[in-house]
Short mmCIF file of C-alpha atoms and ligand atoms in Angstrom, two decimals:
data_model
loop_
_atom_site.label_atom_id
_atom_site.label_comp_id
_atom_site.label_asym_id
_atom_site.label_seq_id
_atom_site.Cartn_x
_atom_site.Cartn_y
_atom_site.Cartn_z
CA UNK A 1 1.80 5.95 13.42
CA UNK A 2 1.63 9.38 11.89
CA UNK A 3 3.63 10.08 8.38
CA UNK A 4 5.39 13.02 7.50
CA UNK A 5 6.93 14.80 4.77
CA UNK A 6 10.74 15.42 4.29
CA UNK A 7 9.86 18.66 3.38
CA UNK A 8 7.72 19.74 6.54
CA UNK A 9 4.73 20.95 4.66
CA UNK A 10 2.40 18.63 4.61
CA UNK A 11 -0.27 17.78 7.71
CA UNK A 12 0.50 14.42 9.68
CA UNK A 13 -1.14 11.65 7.50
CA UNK A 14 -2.19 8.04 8.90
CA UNK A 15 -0.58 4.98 7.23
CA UNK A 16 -3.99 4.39 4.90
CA UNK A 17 -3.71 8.34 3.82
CA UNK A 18 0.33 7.88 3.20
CA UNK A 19 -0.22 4.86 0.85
CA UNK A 20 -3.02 6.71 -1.19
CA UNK A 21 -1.11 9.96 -0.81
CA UNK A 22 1.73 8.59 -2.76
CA UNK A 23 4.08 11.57 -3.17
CA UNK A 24 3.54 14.24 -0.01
CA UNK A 25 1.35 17.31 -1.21
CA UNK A 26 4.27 19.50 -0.90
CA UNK A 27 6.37 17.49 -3.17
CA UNK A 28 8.15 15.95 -0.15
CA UNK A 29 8.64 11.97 0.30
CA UNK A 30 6.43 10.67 3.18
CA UNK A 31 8.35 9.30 6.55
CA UNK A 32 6.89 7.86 9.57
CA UNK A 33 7.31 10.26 12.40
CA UNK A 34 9.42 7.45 14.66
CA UNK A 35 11.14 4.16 13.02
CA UNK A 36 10.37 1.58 14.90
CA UNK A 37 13.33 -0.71 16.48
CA UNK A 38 13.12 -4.07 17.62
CA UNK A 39 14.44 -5.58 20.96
CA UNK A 40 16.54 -8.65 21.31
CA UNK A 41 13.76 -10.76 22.33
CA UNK A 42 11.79 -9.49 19.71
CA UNK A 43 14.44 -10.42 16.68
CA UNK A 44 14.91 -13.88 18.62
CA UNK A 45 10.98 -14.34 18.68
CA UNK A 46 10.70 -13.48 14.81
CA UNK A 47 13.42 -16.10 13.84
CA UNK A 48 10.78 -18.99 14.01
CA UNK A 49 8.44 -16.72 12.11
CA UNK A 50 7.39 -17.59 8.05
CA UNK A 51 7.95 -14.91 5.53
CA UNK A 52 4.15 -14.31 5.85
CA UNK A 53 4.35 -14.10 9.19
CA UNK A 54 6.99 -11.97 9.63
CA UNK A 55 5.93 -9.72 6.80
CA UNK A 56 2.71 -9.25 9.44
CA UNK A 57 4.71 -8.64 12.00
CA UNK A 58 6.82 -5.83 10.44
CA UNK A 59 4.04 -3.98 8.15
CA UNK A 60 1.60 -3.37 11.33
CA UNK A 61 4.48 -1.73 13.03
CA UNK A 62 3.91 0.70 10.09
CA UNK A 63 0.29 0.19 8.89
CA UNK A 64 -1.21 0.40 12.06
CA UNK A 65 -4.99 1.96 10.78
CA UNK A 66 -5.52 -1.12 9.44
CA UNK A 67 -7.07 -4.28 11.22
CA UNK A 68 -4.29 -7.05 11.79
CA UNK A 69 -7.24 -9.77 10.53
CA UNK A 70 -7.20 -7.77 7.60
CA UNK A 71 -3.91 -6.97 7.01
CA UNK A 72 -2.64 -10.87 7.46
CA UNK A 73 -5.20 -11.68 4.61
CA UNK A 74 -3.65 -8.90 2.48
CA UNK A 75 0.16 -10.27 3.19
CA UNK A 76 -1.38 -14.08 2.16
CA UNK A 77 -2.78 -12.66 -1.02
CA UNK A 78 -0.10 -11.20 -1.97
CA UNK A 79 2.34 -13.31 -1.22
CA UNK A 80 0.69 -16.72 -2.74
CA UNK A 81 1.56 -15.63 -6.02
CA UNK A 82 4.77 -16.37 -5.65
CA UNK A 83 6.12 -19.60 -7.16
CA UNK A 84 8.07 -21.21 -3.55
CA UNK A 85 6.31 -21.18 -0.32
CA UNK A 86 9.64 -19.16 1.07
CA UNK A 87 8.79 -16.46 -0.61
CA UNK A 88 12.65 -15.10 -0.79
CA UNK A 89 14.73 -17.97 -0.10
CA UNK A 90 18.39 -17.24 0.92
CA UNK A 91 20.90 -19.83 -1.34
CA UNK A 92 24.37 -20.24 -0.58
CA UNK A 93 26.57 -19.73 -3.41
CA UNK A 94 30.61 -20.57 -3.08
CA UNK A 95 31.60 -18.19 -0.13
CA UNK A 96 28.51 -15.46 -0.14
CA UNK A 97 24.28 -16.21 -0.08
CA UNK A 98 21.87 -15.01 -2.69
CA UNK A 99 18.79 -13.80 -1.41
CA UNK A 100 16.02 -14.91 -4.42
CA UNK A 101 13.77 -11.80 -4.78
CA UNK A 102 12.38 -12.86 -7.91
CA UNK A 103 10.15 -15.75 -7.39
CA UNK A 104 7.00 -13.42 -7.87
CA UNK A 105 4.92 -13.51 -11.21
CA UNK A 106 7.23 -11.21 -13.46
CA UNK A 107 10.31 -12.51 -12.00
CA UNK A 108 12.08 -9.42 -10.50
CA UNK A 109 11.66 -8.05 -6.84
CA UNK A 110 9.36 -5.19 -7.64
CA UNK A 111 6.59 -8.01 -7.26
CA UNK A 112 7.71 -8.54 -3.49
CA UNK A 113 5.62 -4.71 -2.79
CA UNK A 114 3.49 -4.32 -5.85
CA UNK A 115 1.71 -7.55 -5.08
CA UNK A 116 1.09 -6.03 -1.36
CA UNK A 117 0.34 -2.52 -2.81
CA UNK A 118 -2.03 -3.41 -5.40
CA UNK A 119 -3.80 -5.31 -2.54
CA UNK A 120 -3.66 -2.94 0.03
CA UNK A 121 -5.41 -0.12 -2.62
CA UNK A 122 -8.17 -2.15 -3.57
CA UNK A 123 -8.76 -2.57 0.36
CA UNK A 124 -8.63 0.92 0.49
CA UNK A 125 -10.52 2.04 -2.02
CA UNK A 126 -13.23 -0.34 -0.98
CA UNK A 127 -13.85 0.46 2.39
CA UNK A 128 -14.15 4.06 1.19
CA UNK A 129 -16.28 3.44 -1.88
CA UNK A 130 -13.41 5.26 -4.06
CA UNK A 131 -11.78 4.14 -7.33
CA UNK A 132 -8.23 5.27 -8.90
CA UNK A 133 -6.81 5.48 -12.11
CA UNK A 134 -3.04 4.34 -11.90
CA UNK A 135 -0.75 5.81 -14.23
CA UNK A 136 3.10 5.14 -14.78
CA UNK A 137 5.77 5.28 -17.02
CA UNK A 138 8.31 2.70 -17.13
CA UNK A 139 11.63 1.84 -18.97
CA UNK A 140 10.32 -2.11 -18.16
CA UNK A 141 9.99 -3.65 -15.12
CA UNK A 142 8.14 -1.38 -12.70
CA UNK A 143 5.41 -1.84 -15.68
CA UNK A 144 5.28 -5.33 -15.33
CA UNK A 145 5.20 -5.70 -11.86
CA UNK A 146 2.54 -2.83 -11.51
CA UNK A 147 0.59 -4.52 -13.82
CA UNK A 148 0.48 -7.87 -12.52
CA UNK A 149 -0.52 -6.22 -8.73
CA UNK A 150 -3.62 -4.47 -10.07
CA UNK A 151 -4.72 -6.78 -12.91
CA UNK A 152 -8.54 -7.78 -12.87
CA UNK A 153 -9.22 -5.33 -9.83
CA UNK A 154 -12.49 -4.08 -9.44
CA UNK A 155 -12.34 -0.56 -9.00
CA UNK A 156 -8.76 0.38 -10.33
CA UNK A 157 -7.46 0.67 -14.15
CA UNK A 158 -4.05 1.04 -14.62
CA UNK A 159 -2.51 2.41 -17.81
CA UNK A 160 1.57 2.18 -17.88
CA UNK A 161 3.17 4.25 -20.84
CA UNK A 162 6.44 2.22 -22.25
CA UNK A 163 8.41 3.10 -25.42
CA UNK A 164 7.46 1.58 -28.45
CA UNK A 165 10.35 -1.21 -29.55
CA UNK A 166 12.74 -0.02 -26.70
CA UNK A 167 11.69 -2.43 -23.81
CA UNK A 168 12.83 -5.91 -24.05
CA UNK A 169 10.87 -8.20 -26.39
CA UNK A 170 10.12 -10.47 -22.68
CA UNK A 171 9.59 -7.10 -20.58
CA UNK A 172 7.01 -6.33 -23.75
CA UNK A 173 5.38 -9.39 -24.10
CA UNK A 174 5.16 -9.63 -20.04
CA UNK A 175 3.01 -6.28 -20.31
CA UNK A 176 1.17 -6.85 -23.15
CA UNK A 177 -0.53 -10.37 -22.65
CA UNK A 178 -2.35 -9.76 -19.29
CA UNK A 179 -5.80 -9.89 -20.87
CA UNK A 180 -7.74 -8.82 -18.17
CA UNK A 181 -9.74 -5.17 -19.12
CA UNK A 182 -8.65 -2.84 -16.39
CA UNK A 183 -5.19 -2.91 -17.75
CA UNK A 184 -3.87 -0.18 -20.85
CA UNK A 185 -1.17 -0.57 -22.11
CA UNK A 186 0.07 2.48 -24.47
CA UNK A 187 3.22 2.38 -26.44
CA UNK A 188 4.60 5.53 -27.34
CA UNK A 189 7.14 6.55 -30.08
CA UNK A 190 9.58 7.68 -28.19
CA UNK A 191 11.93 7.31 -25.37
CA UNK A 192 11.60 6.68 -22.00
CA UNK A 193 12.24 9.89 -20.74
CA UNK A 194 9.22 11.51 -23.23
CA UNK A 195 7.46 8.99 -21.65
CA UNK A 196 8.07 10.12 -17.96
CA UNK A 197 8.21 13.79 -19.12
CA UNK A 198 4.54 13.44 -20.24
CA UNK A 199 3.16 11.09 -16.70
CA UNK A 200 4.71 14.05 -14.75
CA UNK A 201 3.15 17.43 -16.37
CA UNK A 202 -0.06 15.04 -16.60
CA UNK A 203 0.34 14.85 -12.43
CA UNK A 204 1.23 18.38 -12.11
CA UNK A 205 -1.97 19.22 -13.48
CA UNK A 206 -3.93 19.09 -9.99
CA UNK A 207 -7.54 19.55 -11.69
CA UNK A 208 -7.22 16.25 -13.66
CA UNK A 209 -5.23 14.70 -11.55
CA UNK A 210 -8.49 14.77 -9.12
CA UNK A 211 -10.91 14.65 -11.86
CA UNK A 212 -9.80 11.45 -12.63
CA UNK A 213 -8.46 10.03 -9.34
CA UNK A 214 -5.39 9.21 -10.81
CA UNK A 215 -2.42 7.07 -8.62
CA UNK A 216 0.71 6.06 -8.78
CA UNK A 217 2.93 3.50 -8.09
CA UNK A 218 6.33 4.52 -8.59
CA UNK A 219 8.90 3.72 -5.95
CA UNK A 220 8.19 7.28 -3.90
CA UNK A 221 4.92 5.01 -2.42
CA UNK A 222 5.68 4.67 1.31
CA UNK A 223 4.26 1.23 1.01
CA UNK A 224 6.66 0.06 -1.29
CA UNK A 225 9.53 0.86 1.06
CA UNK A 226 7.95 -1.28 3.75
CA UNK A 227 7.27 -4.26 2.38
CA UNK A 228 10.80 -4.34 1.41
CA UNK A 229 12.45 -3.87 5.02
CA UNK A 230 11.00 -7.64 5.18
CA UNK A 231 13.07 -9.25 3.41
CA UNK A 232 16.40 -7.64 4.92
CA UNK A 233 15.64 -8.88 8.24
CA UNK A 234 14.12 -12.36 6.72
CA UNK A 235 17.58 -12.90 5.42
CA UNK A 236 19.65 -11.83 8.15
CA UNK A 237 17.39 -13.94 11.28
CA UNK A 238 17.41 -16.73 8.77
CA UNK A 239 21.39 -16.52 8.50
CA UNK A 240 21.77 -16.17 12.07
CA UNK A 241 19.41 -19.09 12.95
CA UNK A 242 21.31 -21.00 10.63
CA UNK A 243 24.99 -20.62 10.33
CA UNK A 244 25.44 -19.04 14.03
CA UNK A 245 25.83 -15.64 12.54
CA UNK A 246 26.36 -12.25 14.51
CA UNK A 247 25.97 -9.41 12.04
CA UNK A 248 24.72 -10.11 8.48
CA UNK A 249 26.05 -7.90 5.83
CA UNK A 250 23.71 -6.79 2.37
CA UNK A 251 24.91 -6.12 -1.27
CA UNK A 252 22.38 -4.22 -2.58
CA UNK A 253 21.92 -3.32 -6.85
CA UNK A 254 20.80 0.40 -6.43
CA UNK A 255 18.96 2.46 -8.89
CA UNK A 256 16.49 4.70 -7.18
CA UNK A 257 17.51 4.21 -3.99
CA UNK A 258 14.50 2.22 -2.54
CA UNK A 259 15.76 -1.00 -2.05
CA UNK A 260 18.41 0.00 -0.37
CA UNK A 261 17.07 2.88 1.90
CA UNK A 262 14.48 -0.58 2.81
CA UNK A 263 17.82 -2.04 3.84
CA UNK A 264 18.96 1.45 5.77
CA UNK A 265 15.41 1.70 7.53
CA UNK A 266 15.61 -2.79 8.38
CA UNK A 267 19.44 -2.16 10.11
CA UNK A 268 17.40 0.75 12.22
CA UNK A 269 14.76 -2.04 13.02
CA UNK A 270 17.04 -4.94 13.63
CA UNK A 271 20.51 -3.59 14.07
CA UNK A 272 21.62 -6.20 16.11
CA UNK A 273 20.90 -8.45 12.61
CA UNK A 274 21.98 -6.38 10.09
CA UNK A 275 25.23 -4.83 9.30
CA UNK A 276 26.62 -3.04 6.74
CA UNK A 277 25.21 -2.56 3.21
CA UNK A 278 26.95 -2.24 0.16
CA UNK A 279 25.50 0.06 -2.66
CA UNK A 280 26.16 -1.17 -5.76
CA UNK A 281 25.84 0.83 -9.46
CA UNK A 282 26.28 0.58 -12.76
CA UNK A 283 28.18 3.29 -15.21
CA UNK A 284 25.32 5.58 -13.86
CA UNK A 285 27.30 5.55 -10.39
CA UNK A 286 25.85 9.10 -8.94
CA UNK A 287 25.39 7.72 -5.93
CA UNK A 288 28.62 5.94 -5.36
CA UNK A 289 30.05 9.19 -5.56
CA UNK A 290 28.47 10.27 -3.05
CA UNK A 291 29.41 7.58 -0.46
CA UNK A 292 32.74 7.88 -1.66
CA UNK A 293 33.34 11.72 -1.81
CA UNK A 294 29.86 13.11 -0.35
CA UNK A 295 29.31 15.04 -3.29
CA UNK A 296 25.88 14.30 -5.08
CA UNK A 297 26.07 15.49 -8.78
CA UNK A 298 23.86 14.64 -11.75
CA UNK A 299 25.28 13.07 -14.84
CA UNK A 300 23.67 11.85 -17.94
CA UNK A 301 21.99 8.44 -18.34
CA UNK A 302 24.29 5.79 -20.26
CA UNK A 303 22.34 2.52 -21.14
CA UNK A 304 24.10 -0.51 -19.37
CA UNK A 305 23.08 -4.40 -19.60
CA UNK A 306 21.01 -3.74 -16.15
CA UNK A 307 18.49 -1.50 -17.23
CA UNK A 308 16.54 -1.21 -14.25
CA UNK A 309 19.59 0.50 -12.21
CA UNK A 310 20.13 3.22 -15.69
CA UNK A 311 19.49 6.04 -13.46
CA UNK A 312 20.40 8.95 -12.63
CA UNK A 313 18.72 11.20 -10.09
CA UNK A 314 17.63 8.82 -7.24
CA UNK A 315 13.94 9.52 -6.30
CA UNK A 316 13.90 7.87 -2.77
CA UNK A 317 17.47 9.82 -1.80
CA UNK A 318 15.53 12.14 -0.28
CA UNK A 319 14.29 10.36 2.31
CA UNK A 320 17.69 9.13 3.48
CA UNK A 321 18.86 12.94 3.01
CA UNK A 322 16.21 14.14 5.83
CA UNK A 323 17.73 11.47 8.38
CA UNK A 324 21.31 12.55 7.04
CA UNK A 325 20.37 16.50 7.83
CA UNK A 326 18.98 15.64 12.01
CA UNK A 327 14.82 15.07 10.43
CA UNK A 328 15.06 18.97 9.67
CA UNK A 329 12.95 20.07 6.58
CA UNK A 330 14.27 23.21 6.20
CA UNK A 331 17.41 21.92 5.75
CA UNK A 332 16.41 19.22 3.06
CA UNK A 333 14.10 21.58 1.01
CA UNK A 334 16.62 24.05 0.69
CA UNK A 335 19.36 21.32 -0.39
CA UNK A 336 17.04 19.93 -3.09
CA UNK A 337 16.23 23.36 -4.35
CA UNK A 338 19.94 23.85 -4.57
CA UNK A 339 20.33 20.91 -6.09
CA UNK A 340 17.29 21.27 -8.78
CA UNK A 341 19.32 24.49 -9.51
CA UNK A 342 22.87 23.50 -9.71
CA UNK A 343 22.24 20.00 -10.46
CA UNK A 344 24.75 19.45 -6.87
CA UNK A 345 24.40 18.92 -3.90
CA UNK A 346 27.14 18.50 -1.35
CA UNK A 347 27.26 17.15 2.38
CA UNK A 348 29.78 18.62 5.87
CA UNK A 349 32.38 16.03 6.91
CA UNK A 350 30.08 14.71 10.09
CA UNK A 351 26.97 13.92 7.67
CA UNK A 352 30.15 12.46 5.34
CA UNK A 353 31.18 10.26 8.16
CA UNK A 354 28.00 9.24 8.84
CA UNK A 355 26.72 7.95 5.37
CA UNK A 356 30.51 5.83 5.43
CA UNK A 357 28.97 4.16 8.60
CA UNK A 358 25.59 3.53 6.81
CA UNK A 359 27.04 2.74 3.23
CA UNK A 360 30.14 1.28 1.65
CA UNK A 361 29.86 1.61 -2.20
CA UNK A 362 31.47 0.57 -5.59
CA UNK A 363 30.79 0.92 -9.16
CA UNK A 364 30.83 -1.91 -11.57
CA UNK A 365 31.26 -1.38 -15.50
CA UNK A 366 29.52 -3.92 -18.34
CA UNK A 367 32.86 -6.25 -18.80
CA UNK A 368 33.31 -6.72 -14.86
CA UNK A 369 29.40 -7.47 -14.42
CA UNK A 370 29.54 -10.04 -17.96
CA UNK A 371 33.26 -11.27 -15.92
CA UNK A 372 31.02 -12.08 -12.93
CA UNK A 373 28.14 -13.64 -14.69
CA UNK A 374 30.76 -16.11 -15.97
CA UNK A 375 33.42 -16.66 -12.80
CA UNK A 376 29.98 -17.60 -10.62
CA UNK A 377 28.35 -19.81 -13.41
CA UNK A 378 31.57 -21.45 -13.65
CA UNK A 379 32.75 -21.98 -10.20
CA UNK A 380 29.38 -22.69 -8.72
CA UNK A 381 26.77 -23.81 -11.34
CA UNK A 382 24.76 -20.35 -10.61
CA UNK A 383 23.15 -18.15 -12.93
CA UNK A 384 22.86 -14.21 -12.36
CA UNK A 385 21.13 -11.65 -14.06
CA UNK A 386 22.91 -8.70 -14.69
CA UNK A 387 21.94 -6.59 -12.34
CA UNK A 388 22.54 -9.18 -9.38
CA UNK A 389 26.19 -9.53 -10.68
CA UNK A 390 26.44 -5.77 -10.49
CA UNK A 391 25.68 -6.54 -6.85
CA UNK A 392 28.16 -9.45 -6.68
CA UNK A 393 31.36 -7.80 -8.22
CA UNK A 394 30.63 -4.81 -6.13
CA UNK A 395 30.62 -6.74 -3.09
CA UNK A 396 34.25 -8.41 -3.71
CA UNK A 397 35.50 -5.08 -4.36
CA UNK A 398 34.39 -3.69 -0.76
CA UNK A 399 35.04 -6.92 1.12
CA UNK A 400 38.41 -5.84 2.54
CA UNK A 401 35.75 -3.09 4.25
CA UNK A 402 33.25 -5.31 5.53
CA UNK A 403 33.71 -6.83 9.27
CA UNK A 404 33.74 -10.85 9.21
CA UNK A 405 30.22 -12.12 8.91
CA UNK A 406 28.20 -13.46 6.06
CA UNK A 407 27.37 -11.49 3.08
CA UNK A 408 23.94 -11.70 1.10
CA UNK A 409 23.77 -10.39 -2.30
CA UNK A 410 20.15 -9.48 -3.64
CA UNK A 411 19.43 -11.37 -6.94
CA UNK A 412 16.55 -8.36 -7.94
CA UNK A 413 15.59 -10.60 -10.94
CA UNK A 414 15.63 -13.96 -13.12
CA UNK A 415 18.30 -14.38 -15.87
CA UNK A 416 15.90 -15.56 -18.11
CA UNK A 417 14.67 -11.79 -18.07
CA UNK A 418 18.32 -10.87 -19.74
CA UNK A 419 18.80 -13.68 -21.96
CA UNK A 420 21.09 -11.45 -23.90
CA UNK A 421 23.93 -10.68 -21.33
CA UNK A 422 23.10 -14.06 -20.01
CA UNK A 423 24.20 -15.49 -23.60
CA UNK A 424 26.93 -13.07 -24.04
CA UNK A 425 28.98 -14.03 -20.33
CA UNK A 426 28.16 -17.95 -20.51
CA UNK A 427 27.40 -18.99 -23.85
CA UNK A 428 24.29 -20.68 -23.10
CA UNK A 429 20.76 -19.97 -22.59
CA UNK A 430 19.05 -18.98 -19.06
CA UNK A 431 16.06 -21.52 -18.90
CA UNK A 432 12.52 -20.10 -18.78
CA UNK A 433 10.70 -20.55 -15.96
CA UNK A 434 7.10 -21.70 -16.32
CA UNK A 435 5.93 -17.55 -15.96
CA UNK A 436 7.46 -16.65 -19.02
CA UNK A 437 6.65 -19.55 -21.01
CA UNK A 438 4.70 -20.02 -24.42
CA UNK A 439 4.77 -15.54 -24.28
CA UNK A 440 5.00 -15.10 -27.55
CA UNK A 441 2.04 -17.36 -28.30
CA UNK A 442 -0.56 -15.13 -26.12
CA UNK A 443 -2.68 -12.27 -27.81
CA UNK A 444 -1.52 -9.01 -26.49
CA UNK A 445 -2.81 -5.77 -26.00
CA UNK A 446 -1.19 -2.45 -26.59
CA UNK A 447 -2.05 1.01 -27.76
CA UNK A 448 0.65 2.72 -30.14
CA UNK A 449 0.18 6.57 -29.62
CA UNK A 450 2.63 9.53 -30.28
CA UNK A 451 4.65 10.80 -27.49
CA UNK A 452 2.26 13.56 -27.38
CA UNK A 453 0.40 14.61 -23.74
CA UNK A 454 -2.70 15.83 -25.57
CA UNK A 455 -3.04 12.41 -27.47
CA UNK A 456 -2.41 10.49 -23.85
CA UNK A 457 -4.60 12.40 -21.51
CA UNK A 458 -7.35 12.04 -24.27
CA UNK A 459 -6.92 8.29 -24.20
CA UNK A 460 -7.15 8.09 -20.22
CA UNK A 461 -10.31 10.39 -20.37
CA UNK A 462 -12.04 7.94 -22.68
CA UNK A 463 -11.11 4.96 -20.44
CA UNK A 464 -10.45 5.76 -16.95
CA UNK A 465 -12.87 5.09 -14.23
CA UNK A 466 -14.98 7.64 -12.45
C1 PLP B 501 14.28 -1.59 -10.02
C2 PLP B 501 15.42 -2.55 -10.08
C3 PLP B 501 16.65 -2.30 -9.42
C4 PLP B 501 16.94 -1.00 -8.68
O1 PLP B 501 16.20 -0.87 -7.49
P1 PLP B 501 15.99 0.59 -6.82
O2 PLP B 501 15.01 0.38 -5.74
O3 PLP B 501 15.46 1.45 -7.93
O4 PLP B 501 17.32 1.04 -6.34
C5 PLP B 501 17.64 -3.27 -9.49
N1 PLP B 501 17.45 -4.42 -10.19
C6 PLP B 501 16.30 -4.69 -10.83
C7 PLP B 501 16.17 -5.95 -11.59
C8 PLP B 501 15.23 -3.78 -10.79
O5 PLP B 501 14.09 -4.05 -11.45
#
């Protein structure tokens, strides 16, 4: 399977070159050339398959340079981490499901393809006698979850920038304590955006960038996308096997667009499964806007109780902009010039219509989501993190637009990683599972440095492998 960019510049890549490509070299998103789609008898054949097996099934449609022997023993790896042998286990909850995506090691679904990824690229790099330096920003869980897939590999270090006293003391402490030697952690004083301000001019800077091998693992990675469409179709032949289902519908808590557009790219694998997804924001609702009026315009970040969805520009909207505008990437480069110019970018009434058939979309504010928390606690005995119950309450809203069929809403991480909004909707404490446990008592490890490039790419020079 050959990749290309959204943007049309870059040479056809294999899957191995996509992964380690990370963004495409002419600032497109990478795209396999064909999405793959799954007959009847194939869906019907996968519904007696294990997570792990599936997951096999579904990333060698995609990674399809690499061995299958190999490539199961990657998907085992990665996956035994996790603390239930389902993986993502699918709960009924009053009248919808929750689909668990948080029972990797730093509780949130991020784990489900940074466990993969940081096995795949120290595959990679072996066979090819290469190392990488990984470097991210992150406002707190991508850090975590990066973390946690590369610690104690042999030839990657990883250093993840975070702002000094603005994470969450657990999303901290998470970070901090891995004591294993490949891992930096650097606090900075500042915010989160100095923080990705300074990782960006650091990657723009092409002669360092190869000098030092660095990688990333942000959410643009092809990989992470496709380890993701698992779980979409896990759900829905598990719903169908189960309660006699037809169609199974998705509510999805969106941020940068890449769980979702895993959801958009599983309904083109399995669209007799899956049917139709609901998009689900915060305040920072840029992209429910666009479902709802096909107008895509930038705002300004406001900090909500789900973090992880505070976001404004969506980095993996691109790719579901080049299916949008017929796989043209004249079309898309000149629409995301436009819209790096005017900060807008608008869509004709037939892409309009189709993005209503893809999406249906609602925005929920902080005293709905806290409402939610509460209602489902109380009626059913069920705890949600914030950013789940974003998912939840925008759900109900859009049910009188859903067809009949059962509805899954994506828990995307543990309550006990928002005790505060946890406390603050129920009155009581979210237990700690056994991965966050006895935290505070661990040494940690973190460098304090000024939000200041020259001070960061000095650090990296004086620990990064070559
Ligand atoms: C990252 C994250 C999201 C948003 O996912 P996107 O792929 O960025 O849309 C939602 N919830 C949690 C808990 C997250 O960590």
């Amino acid at each position: 399977m050959n990749y290309l960019s959204t943007r049309g510049r870059t040479a056809p890549v294999g899957f191995s070159e996509a992964v380690l490509m990370g963004l495409a070299t002419d600032g497109g998103l990478l795209l396999p050339e064909t999405v793959p789609e799954a007959s009847p008898e194939t869906l019907r054949a996968w519904r007696r398959l294990s997570y792990t097996e599936l997951a096999l099934e579904i990333l060698a449609l995609f990674a399809d340079d690499i061995p299958r022997r190999e490539l199961d023993r990657l998907v085992r790896r990665s996956y035994a981490t996790f603390d239930t042998p389902e993986i993502t286990p699918v709960v009924p909850v009053g009248d919808f499901f929750v689909l668990e995506l948080f029972h990797g090691p730093t509780l949130a679904f991020k784990d489900v393809a940074l466990q993969f990824l940081g096995n795949l690229f120290e595959w990679l790099l072996g066979q090819r006698g290469e190392r990488m330096n990984i470097l991210g920003a992150t406002s707190g869980d991508t850090g975590s979850a990066a973390i946690y897939g590369v610690r104690g590999k042999e030839n990657i270090r990883i250093f993840i920038l975070h702002p000094h006293g603005r994470v969450s003391p657990v999303q901290a402490l998470q970070m901090t304590t891995v004591p294993e030697d490949n891992v930096f952690n650097i606090a900075i004083r500042g915010t989160f955006d100095d923080g990705q301000a300074i990782i960006k001019s650091i990657f723009e800077d092409l002669a360092f960038k190869e000098r030092y091998r660095l990688g990333a693992v942000n959410s643009i990675n092809w990989t992470r996308v496709a380890a993701q469409v698992v779980y979409y179709v896990y759900a829905a032949l598990r719903l169908q096997e189960r309660e006699g289902a037809d169609r199974v519908h998705f509510a999805v808590p969106t941020g940068n667009f890449g769980d979702i557009f895993a959801g958009y790219l599983a309904r083109r694998l399995a669209g007799a499964a899956i049917g139709t997804l609901v998009l689900a924001t915060n305040e920072n609702n840029i992209l429910t806007r666009f479902v709802n009026e096909g107008r895509y315009v930038r705002g300004t970040v406001v900090p909500t109780i789900s973090p992880s969805m505070d976001i404004q520009v969506a980095s993996n909207f691109e790719r579901y902009l080049y299916y949008l505008l017929d796989e043209d990437p004249e079309r898309v480069t000149e629409a995301m010039a436009r819209f790096a110019q005017s900060g807008e970018l608008r869509v004709g009434f037939r892409a309009q219509a189709r993005v209503r058939e893809d999406f249906v979309s609602a925005s929920v504010g902080e005293a709905e989501t806290l409402e939610t928390i509460r209602r489902v606690y109380e009626a059913h005995g069920y705890l949600l993190d914030p950013h789940s119950a974003v998912g939840v309450a925008a759900a109900a809203k859009c049910r009188g637009e859903l067809p009949p069929g059962p509805l899954v809403c994506l828990a995307t991480a543990h309550p006990a990683k928002f005790p505060d909004a946890v406390r603050r909707a129920t009155g009581r404490d979210p237990q700690r599972p056994p991965a966050l446990r006895g935290l505070e008592d661990r040494p940690t490890r973190c460098e304090v440095l000024p939000a200041d490039e020259q001070v960061i790419r000095d650090f990296i020079a004086r620990h990064a492998a070559v």
